[in-house]
Short mmCIF file of C-alpha atoms in Angstrom, two decimals:
data_model
loop_
_atom_site.label_atom_id
_atom_site.label_comp_id
_atom_site.label_asym_id
_atom_site.label_seq_id
_atom_site.Cartn_x
_atom_site.Cartn_y
_atom_site.Cartn_z
CA MET H 1 113.29 89.07 129.32
CA PRO H 2 111.24 85.75 129.78
CA ALA H 3 112.41 82.78 128.32
CA ASP H 4 108.72 81.50 126.98
CA LEU H 5 108.40 85.07 125.15
CA GLU H 6 108.58 83.99 121.81
CA THR H 7 105.76 80.94 122.43
CA ASP H 8 103.72 83.58 124.24
CA SER H 9 103.55 85.99 121.39
CA VAL H 10 102.76 83.29 118.79
CA ARG H 11 99.33 82.11 120.61
CA LEU H 12 98.79 86.38 120.96
CA ARG H 13 99.21 86.39 117.11
CA GLU H 14 97.31 84.34 116.50
CA THR H 15 94.44 85.31 119.18
CA MET H 16 94.93 88.68 117.65
CA ALA H 17 94.31 87.55 113.85
CA LYS H 18 91.38 85.83 114.71
CA ALA H 19 89.64 88.56 116.47
CA LEU H 20 90.64 90.61 113.48
CA ALA H 21 89.45 88.07 110.88
CA GLU H 22 85.91 87.84 112.51
CA ASP H 23 85.79 91.97 112.82
CA GLY H 24 86.01 91.77 109.32
CA VAL H 25 89.40 93.29 108.95
CA LEU H 26 91.49 90.15 107.78
CA ALA H 27 89.10 88.97 105.01
CA ASP H 28 92.39 88.49 102.43
CA PRO H 29 94.08 85.06 103.80
CA ALA H 30 97.59 87.01 102.45
CA TRP H 31 97.22 89.54 105.35
CA ARG H 32 95.89 87.47 107.73
CA GLU H 33 99.39 85.14 107.29
CA ALA H 34 101.20 88.37 107.44
CA VAL H 35 99.86 89.58 110.87
CA GLU H 36 100.51 86.19 112.12
CA ALA H 37 103.74 86.12 111.18
CA VAL H 38 104.70 89.42 111.98
CA PRO H 39 106.29 89.54 116.15
CA ARG H 40 104.24 93.51 116.66
CA HIS H 41 106.28 93.01 120.47
CA ARG H 42 109.45 93.39 118.12
CA PHE H 43 108.73 96.75 117.15
CA VAL H 44 107.20 98.28 120.75
CA PRO H 45 110.17 97.95 123.30
CA GLY H 46 108.50 100.81 125.07
CA PHE H 47 105.36 103.10 124.85
CA TYR H 48 102.73 105.07 126.64
CA LEU H 49 99.34 103.80 127.95
CA PRO H 50 96.77 106.50 129.25
CA ALA H 51 95.93 105.87 133.16
CA ASP H 52 92.45 105.64 134.07
CA GLU H 53 92.39 109.16 136.03
CA ARG H 54 93.36 112.57 134.29
CA ASP H 55 95.96 114.46 136.78
CA ALA H 56 94.65 117.92 138.82
CA HIS H 57 95.43 119.85 136.01
CA GLY H 58 93.11 117.70 133.42
CA LEU H 59 95.97 116.29 131.77
CA THR H 60 95.98 112.79 130.09
CA VAL H 61 98.61 110.88 132.39
CA TRP H 62 100.24 108.48 130.33
CA GLU H 63 102.66 105.73 132.02
CA PRO H 64 105.10 104.35 130.61
CA VAL H 65 105.12 100.37 129.83
CA THR H 66 108.22 97.76 129.01
CA ALA H 67 108.83 94.28 129.35
CA GLU H 68 111.22 95.20 132.24
CA LEU H 69 108.31 97.09 133.87
CA ASP H 70 105.40 94.85 133.40
CA TYR H 71 105.90 92.45 131.10
CA GLY H 72 102.20 91.05 131.07
CA ARG H 73 100.58 94.30 130.40
CA TRP H 74 103.62 95.07 127.40
CA LEU H 75 102.99 92.04 125.81
CA ALA H 76 99.27 91.90 126.34
CA ALA H 77 99.38 95.59 124.66
CA ALA H 78 101.35 94.94 122.33
CA TYR H 79 99.09 92.35 120.43
CA SER H 80 96.00 94.35 121.24
CA ASP H 81 93.83 96.09 118.54
CA THR H 82 95.46 99.57 119.86
CA THR H 83 97.15 102.79 118.85
CA LEU H 84 100.95 102.45 121.00
CA ILE H 85 102.27 106.47 121.64
CA THR H 86 105.93 105.95 121.56
CA GLN H 87 107.12 109.68 121.56
CA PHE H 88 105.58 112.70 122.79
CA ASP H 89 106.69 116.54 121.32
CA GLY H 90 109.42 115.01 119.02
CA GLU H 91 111.22 113.56 122.17
CA GLU H 92 112.43 110.08 122.11
CA PRO H 93 112.12 108.75 125.57
CA ASP H 94 114.84 106.64 127.64
CA TRP H 95 112.91 103.73 127.54
CA LYS H 96 116.21 102.22 130.14
CA ASN H 97 114.70 104.67 132.80
CA PRO H 98 111.20 106.21 131.42
CA ALA H 99 108.98 108.37 133.39
CA VAL H 100 105.26 109.11 133.69
CA ARG H 101 104.07 111.99 131.36
CA HIS H 102 101.44 114.79 131.76
CA GLY H 103 99.80 116.10 128.42
CA GLY H 104 101.67 116.36 125.36
CA ALA H 105 101.41 115.47 122.12
CA PRO H 106 101.99 112.46 120.23
CA THR H 107 104.68 112.47 117.40
CA SER H 108 105.48 108.74 116.71
CA SER H 109 103.36 105.75 117.47
CA SER H 110 102.66 102.17 116.34
CA THR H 111 99.03 102.14 114.95
CA LEU H 112 96.36 99.48 115.84
CA PRO H 113 96.76 96.86 113.71
CA SER H 114 93.41 96.54 112.04
CA LEU H 115 94.01 99.90 110.41
CA VAL H 116 97.68 99.08 109.16
CA VAL H 117 95.77 96.19 107.48
CA ARG H 118 93.04 98.24 106.43
CA MET H 119 95.24 100.58 104.91
CA TRP H 120 96.73 98.44 102.95
CA ALA H 121 93.69 96.47 102.08
CA ASP H 122 91.81 99.87 100.73
CA ALA H 123 94.53 100.73 98.62
CA GLU H 124 94.52 98.00 97.02
CA VAL H 125 98.01 96.33 97.48
CA SER H 126 98.41 92.68 96.22
CA GLU H 127 101.83 90.58 95.09
CA GLY H 128 103.81 92.95 92.09
CA HIS H 129 103.09 95.84 93.20
CA THR H 130 106.01 98.22 94.11
CA VAL H 131 104.87 100.24 97.38
CA LEU H 132 106.49 103.78 99.18
CA GLU H 133 105.34 103.84 102.73
CA ILE H 134 105.18 107.70 104.02
CA GLY H 135 106.04 106.92 108.02
CA THR H 136 107.58 104.59 108.77
CA GLY H 137 106.96 105.07 112.51
CA THR H 138 107.71 101.76 114.54
CA GLY H 139 108.12 99.71 111.82
CA TYR H 140 105.33 97.30 112.30
CA SER H 141 102.99 98.44 109.04
CA THR H 142 106.53 97.75 107.03
CA ALA H 143 107.03 94.59 108.43
CA LEU H 144 103.39 92.85 107.20
CA ALA H 145 103.88 94.79 103.60
CA CYS H 146 107.17 93.12 103.62
CA GLU H 147 105.72 89.61 104.52
CA ARG H 148 103.24 90.16 101.80
CA LEU H 149 104.79 91.46 99.03
CA GLY H 150 108.49 90.59 99.91
CA SER H 151 111.04 93.69 100.94
CA ALA H 152 112.45 94.05 97.31
CA ASP H 153 109.06 96.11 96.57
CA VAL H 154 108.83 98.17 99.86
CA THR H 155 110.11 101.31 100.24
CA SER H 156 109.64 102.97 103.71
CA ILE H 157 110.33 106.59 104.37
CA GLU H 158 110.08 109.02 107.86
CA VAL H 159 111.15 112.26 108.82
CA ASP H 160 112.62 111.12 112.04
CA PRO H 161 116.14 109.70 112.00
CA HIS H 162 115.89 108.31 115.78
CA ARG H 163 112.51 106.45 114.66
CA LEU H 164 114.10 105.35 111.68
CA ALA H 165 117.15 103.94 113.29
CA GLN H 166 114.97 101.63 115.70
CA ALA H 167 112.64 100.65 113.17
CA ALA H 168 115.45 99.38 110.86
CA ASP H 169 117.15 97.24 113.62
CA ALA H 170 113.70 96.09 113.92
CA LEU H 171 113.12 95.00 110.36
CA TYR H 172 116.41 93.91 109.77
CA GLY H 173 116.67 92.14 112.89
CA LEU H 174 114.14 90.03 111.33
CA GLY H 175 115.14 89.54 107.92
CA TYR H 176 113.20 92.04 106.59
CA THR H 177 115.27 94.66 103.97
CA PRO H 178 113.08 97.26 102.83
CA THR H 179 114.55 100.02 101.13
CA LEU H 180 114.91 102.58 104.09
CA ALA H 181 115.29 106.65 103.93
CA VAL H 182 115.28 109.77 106.34
CA ALA H 183 113.03 111.97 103.91
CA ASP H 184 109.60 114.21 104.19
CA GLY H 185 106.57 112.39 103.21
CA LEU H 186 105.41 115.69 101.17
CA TYR H 187 108.09 115.17 98.36
CA GLY H 188 107.88 111.10 98.68
CA TYR H 189 111.18 109.40 97.68
CA TRP H 190 112.45 109.91 93.81
CA PRO H 191 115.02 107.78 93.84
CA GLU H 192 113.27 104.59 94.22
CA ALA H 193 109.87 106.04 91.60
CA SER H 194 107.88 105.11 90.06
CA PHE H 195 105.21 103.37 92.50
CA ASP H 196 102.21 101.36 91.91
CA ARG H 197 101.01 102.48 94.95
CA ILE H 198 101.66 105.34 97.71
CA VAL H 199 100.40 104.71 101.19
CA ALA H 200 100.72 107.60 103.57
CA ALA H 201 100.34 106.71 107.39
CA CYS H 202 100.53 110.65 108.46
CA SER H 203 98.20 113.13 107.13
CA PHE H 204 98.38 116.25 105.34
CA ARG H 205 96.33 119.37 104.65
CA ALA H 206 95.83 118.70 100.62
CA VAL H 207 97.80 115.78 98.32
CA PRO H 208 101.27 116.54 97.86
CA PRO H 209 102.38 116.92 93.76
CA ALA H 210 105.18 115.03 94.27
CA LEU H 211 103.21 112.29 95.01
CA LEU H 212 101.12 112.35 91.94
CA ALA H 213 104.36 112.38 89.65
CA GLN H 214 105.69 109.53 91.23
CA THR H 215 102.96 107.25 90.85
CA ARG H 216 102.59 105.52 87.70
CA PRO H 217 99.48 105.97 85.81
CA GLY H 218 96.76 104.13 86.80
CA GLY H 219 98.57 103.55 90.13
CA LYS H 220 96.79 104.50 93.54
CA ILE H 221 97.68 106.84 96.19
CA LEU H 222 95.76 106.42 99.72
CA LEU H 223 96.44 108.78 101.78
CA THR H 224 94.55 110.82 104.92
CA LEU H 225 93.59 114.50 104.69
CA SER H 226 93.33 116.30 107.69
CA GLY H 227 94.13 120.36 108.59
CA TRP H 228 93.55 122.49 111.03
CA LEU H 229 90.53 121.92 112.27
CA TYR H 230 91.14 118.64 112.95
CA GLY H 231 89.04 117.52 110.35
CA TYR H 232 89.91 114.31 108.66
CA ALA H 233 89.01 112.30 105.45
CA ARG H 234 90.65 109.32 103.65
CA VAL H 235 90.76 109.43 99.72
CA LEU H 236 92.03 106.75 97.44
CA LEU H 237 93.63 108.56 94.68
CA THR H 238 93.80 107.00 90.96
CA VAL H 239 96.54 108.95 89.05
CA GLY H 240 96.07 109.27 85.15
CA ALA H 241 98.14 109.44 82.45
CA ASP H 242 98.58 113.46 82.23
CA GLY H 243 99.63 113.84 85.93
CA THR H 244 95.54 114.14 87.28
CA ALA H 245 94.13 112.31 90.21
CA GLU H 246 90.80 111.38 91.24
CA GLY H 247 88.94 109.34 93.60
CA HIS H 248 86.03 109.41 96.30
CA LEU H 249 86.49 109.67 100.32
CA LEU H 250 86.13 106.72 102.08
CA GLY H 251 83.81 106.18 105.17
CA GLY H 252 84.66 105.78 108.81
CA THR H 253 86.61 108.12 111.18
CA VAL H 254 90.16 107.64 110.76
CA SER H 255 92.69 110.50 111.69
CA PHE H 256 96.09 110.07 111.48
CA MET H 257 99.24 112.74 113.22
CA SER H 258 99.95 115.46 110.75
CA ALA H 259 102.96 115.70 108.66
CA ARG H 260 105.47 117.63 110.76
CA THR H 261 105.69 120.15 108.20
CA HIS H 262 102.07 120.47 107.86
CA ALA H 263 101.29 121.18 111.57
CA ALA H 264 99.05 124.41 112.71
CA PRO H 265 101.27 127.20 113.62
CA VAL H 266 100.71 128.63 117.53
CA PHE H 267 98.27 131.41 117.70
CA GLY H 268 98.67 132.80 121.17
CA ASN H 269 95.95 133.58 123.87
CA PRO H 270 92.32 133.60 122.04
CA ALA H 271 91.35 136.19 124.19
CA HIS H 272 93.52 138.58 122.33
CA TRP H 273 92.08 137.44 119.73
CA ALA H 274 88.46 138.12 120.62
CA ALA H 275 89.41 141.31 122.12
CA GLY H 276 89.81 143.10 118.90
CA LEU H 277 86.15 141.88 117.23
CA PRO H 278 83.41 143.93 116.74
CA GLU H 279 81.18 144.20 119.98
CA LYS H 280 77.92 144.19 118.00
CA ALA H 281 76.90 140.44 117.93
CA ARG H 282 74.34 138.46 115.23
CA THR H 283 72.58 135.06 116.05
CA THR H 284 73.53 132.02 113.80
CA PRO H 285 71.60 129.04 112.99
CA HIS H 286 73.85 126.96 113.65
CA SER H 287 75.65 125.30 116.85
CA PRO H 288 79.04 124.85 116.65
CA GLU H 289 78.52 121.50 118.17
CA ARG H 290 77.48 120.19 114.64
CA ILE H 291 81.46 120.38 114.00
CA SER H 292 82.71 119.19 117.30
CA ALA H 293 80.30 117.26 118.89
CA ALA H 294 81.85 113.35 119.19
CA THR H 295 79.53 111.89 116.27
CA GLU H 296 80.78 110.33 112.77
CA GLU H 297 78.80 113.23 111.24
CA ALA H 298 80.39 115.74 113.09
CA PHE H 299 83.74 113.96 112.05
CA HIS H 300 82.79 114.29 108.46
CA LEU H 301 81.09 118.07 108.96
CA ARG H 302 84.28 118.66 110.51
CA PHE H 303 86.40 118.33 107.40
CA LEU H 304 84.13 119.98 105.01
CA ALA H 305 83.74 123.47 107.16
CA GLN H 306 87.60 123.31 107.32
CA SER H 307 87.81 123.05 103.50
CA ALA H 308 86.10 126.32 103.58
CA VAL H 309 88.45 127.78 106.31
CA PRO H 310 91.37 126.13 105.80
CA ASP H 311 93.17 128.66 107.49
CA ALA H 312 91.54 128.43 110.84
CA GLN H 313 91.58 126.77 113.82
CA MET H 314 89.21 126.01 117.03
CA VAL H 315 89.26 126.37 120.51
CA THR H 316 86.92 126.21 123.52
CA VAL H 317 87.75 128.31 126.64
CA GLY H 318 84.73 127.83 128.97
CA GLU H 319 81.65 128.29 126.99
CA VAL H 320 83.31 130.85 124.37
CA VAL H 321 83.94 128.74 120.89
CA HIS H 322 86.94 130.68 119.36
CA LEU H 323 87.94 130.36 115.61
CA VAL H 324 91.09 131.90 114.75
CA ASP H 325 92.67 132.54 111.43
CA ALA H 326 96.55 133.03 111.98
CA VAL H 327 96.97 133.25 108.30
CA THR H 328 94.75 135.95 107.13
CA GLY H 329 94.44 137.77 110.93
CA SER H 330 90.73 136.59 111.06
CA ALA H 331 88.69 135.43 113.92
CA ALA H 332 85.34 134.81 115.15
CA THR H 333 83.63 134.05 118.42
CA LEU H 334 80.63 131.60 119.04
CA ALA H 335 78.97 132.37 122.77
CA PRO H 336 75.72 130.57 124.14
CA TYR H 337 72.99 133.38 123.93
CA ASP H 338 69.08 132.98 124.99
CA GLY H 339 69.05 129.26 124.31
CA GLY H 340 70.59 129.38 120.51
CA TRP H 341 74.12 130.96 119.70
CA GLN H 342 75.73 134.36 118.87
CA VAL H 343 78.59 135.26 116.85
CA ARG H 344 81.25 137.85 116.13
CA GLU H 345 83.47 137.90 113.78
CA GLY H 346 86.26 140.39 111.83
CA GLY H 347 88.82 140.14 109.77
CA PRO H 348 89.32 140.32 106.02
CA VAL H 349 87.99 135.96 106.29
CA LYS H 350 84.22 136.19 107.77
CA LEU H 351 85.65 132.28 108.99
CA TRP H 352 81.89 131.37 110.32
CA GLU H 353 79.87 132.89 107.81
CA ARG H 354 81.85 130.53 105.28
CA ILE H 355 81.05 127.55 107.73
CA GLU H 356 77.35 128.30 107.73
CA ARG H 357 77.47 128.45 103.92
CA VAL H 358 78.94 124.71 104.20
CA LEU H 359 76.35 123.64 106.82
CA ASP H 360 73.60 125.05 105.07
CA ALA H 361 74.70 123.33 101.75
CA TYR H 362 75.41 119.84 103.18
CA ASP H 363 71.34 120.45 104.56
CA GLY H 364 69.97 121.40 101.54
CA ALA H 365 71.86 118.17 100.02
CA ASP H 366 70.24 115.98 102.66
CA ARG H 367 73.34 115.52 104.40
CA PRO H 368 75.52 113.24 102.30
CA GLY H 369 78.14 111.44 103.63
CA PRO H 370 81.92 110.78 102.76
CA GLU H 371 81.43 108.50 99.81
CA THR H 372 79.41 111.08 97.95
CA PHE H 373 82.33 113.16 97.66
CA SER H 374 85.30 113.16 95.17
CA LEU H 375 88.43 114.95 94.89
CA HIS H 376 89.79 116.17 92.05
CA VAL H 377 93.34 116.98 91.67
CA TYR H 378 94.63 118.78 88.81
CA ASP H 379 97.04 121.45 87.97
CA GLY H 380 95.11 124.38 88.65
CA GLY H 381 94.31 123.16 92.51
CA GLN H 382 92.16 120.46 94.17
CA HIS H 383 88.60 120.49 94.70
CA LEU H 384 86.19 118.48 96.49
CA ARG H 385 82.64 117.47 94.46
CA HIS H 386 79.56 116.95 95.18
CA PRO H 387 76.96 116.71 92.66
CA GLN H 388 74.64 118.66 95.01
CA MET H 389 77.53 121.22 96.87
CA PRO H 390 79.58 123.82 95.71
CA GLY H 391 82.81 122.87 94.82
CA LEU H 392 85.13 123.16 98.10
CA PRO H 393 88.87 123.68 97.46
CA LEU H 394 91.76 122.30 99.21
CA PRO H 395 94.40 124.61 100.71
CA ARG H 396 97.47 124.99 98.10
CA PRO H 397 100.35 121.79 99.31
#
């Protein structure tokens, strides 16, 4: 390791903090001080970055980056506002002999610093708060919280024991001593409850009841809701004395990896599902691109559509869009036809018909943004509400 690593890292930390402040991310001086103090490179001895071009099969080529392989690239990336992938498919890399990867599903990462700080700030975390972080990951976010609040007020849990061991080594090596535990975020962490703030660095299909029970009345929970259509929304909930909670969705297009117990099931070959659909098709007034396009509105609409069909998954093969619900056995296909789209659907749940109702209501309400929706969590369920749209239930946790 180069002798001037510490000098280089201090300079790069200051540069990163300055850039984040200029972007409006570090409005709170206390969080800026934390970013300037915590050496991110200590938490990412190795990670993957995507190559410029895909392989012959169209898969992303992931190149390993370590100080030994390329010191300059490694350190520059560590202090860039970038998410650094540290694990694929739950398999821990051998960073002493790392190999190029082709494709794969990221299962652990060091989240981009601007989002880490944004999460802590959006949760309205401040001195004196006791905090539960769900998803320790590399430990960088945990270190920022310790720097700001003091280690005694920070608890962080991680489902992957190897990940947590590496994070613990980095944290303790820097003098941070938060409470760390291997645990499933779905159930929070009862031994250290109750908390003033709970912040999740993974996503859930619905708000886990254990988190409400572990939050003090008046405390807040910040988490990302997601689902099997890969629709995402962030929500900041305030917990009431009666154990209910409510809050508004937050703006922006943030996504997190799903909690592993909430990951989508494998459903097989979409052609097999399509073969069992009725031959008769109907015209639909809505293009599937309304929920699949790379736009902020489609990002928001995909979450609303997902709330109406929480067990559906979507995949495109050629020009045909398939919706498959492995829970109920329902399916639908959308295919281009005469300048528009035709849909075939079968099974107990008419998947696209439900999505059409959401799109019609959304258009009728003049296309409201995320911040106009509220989430209400109570003993009987969890519902998104909007004054001009019918309630959308989330799946039971």
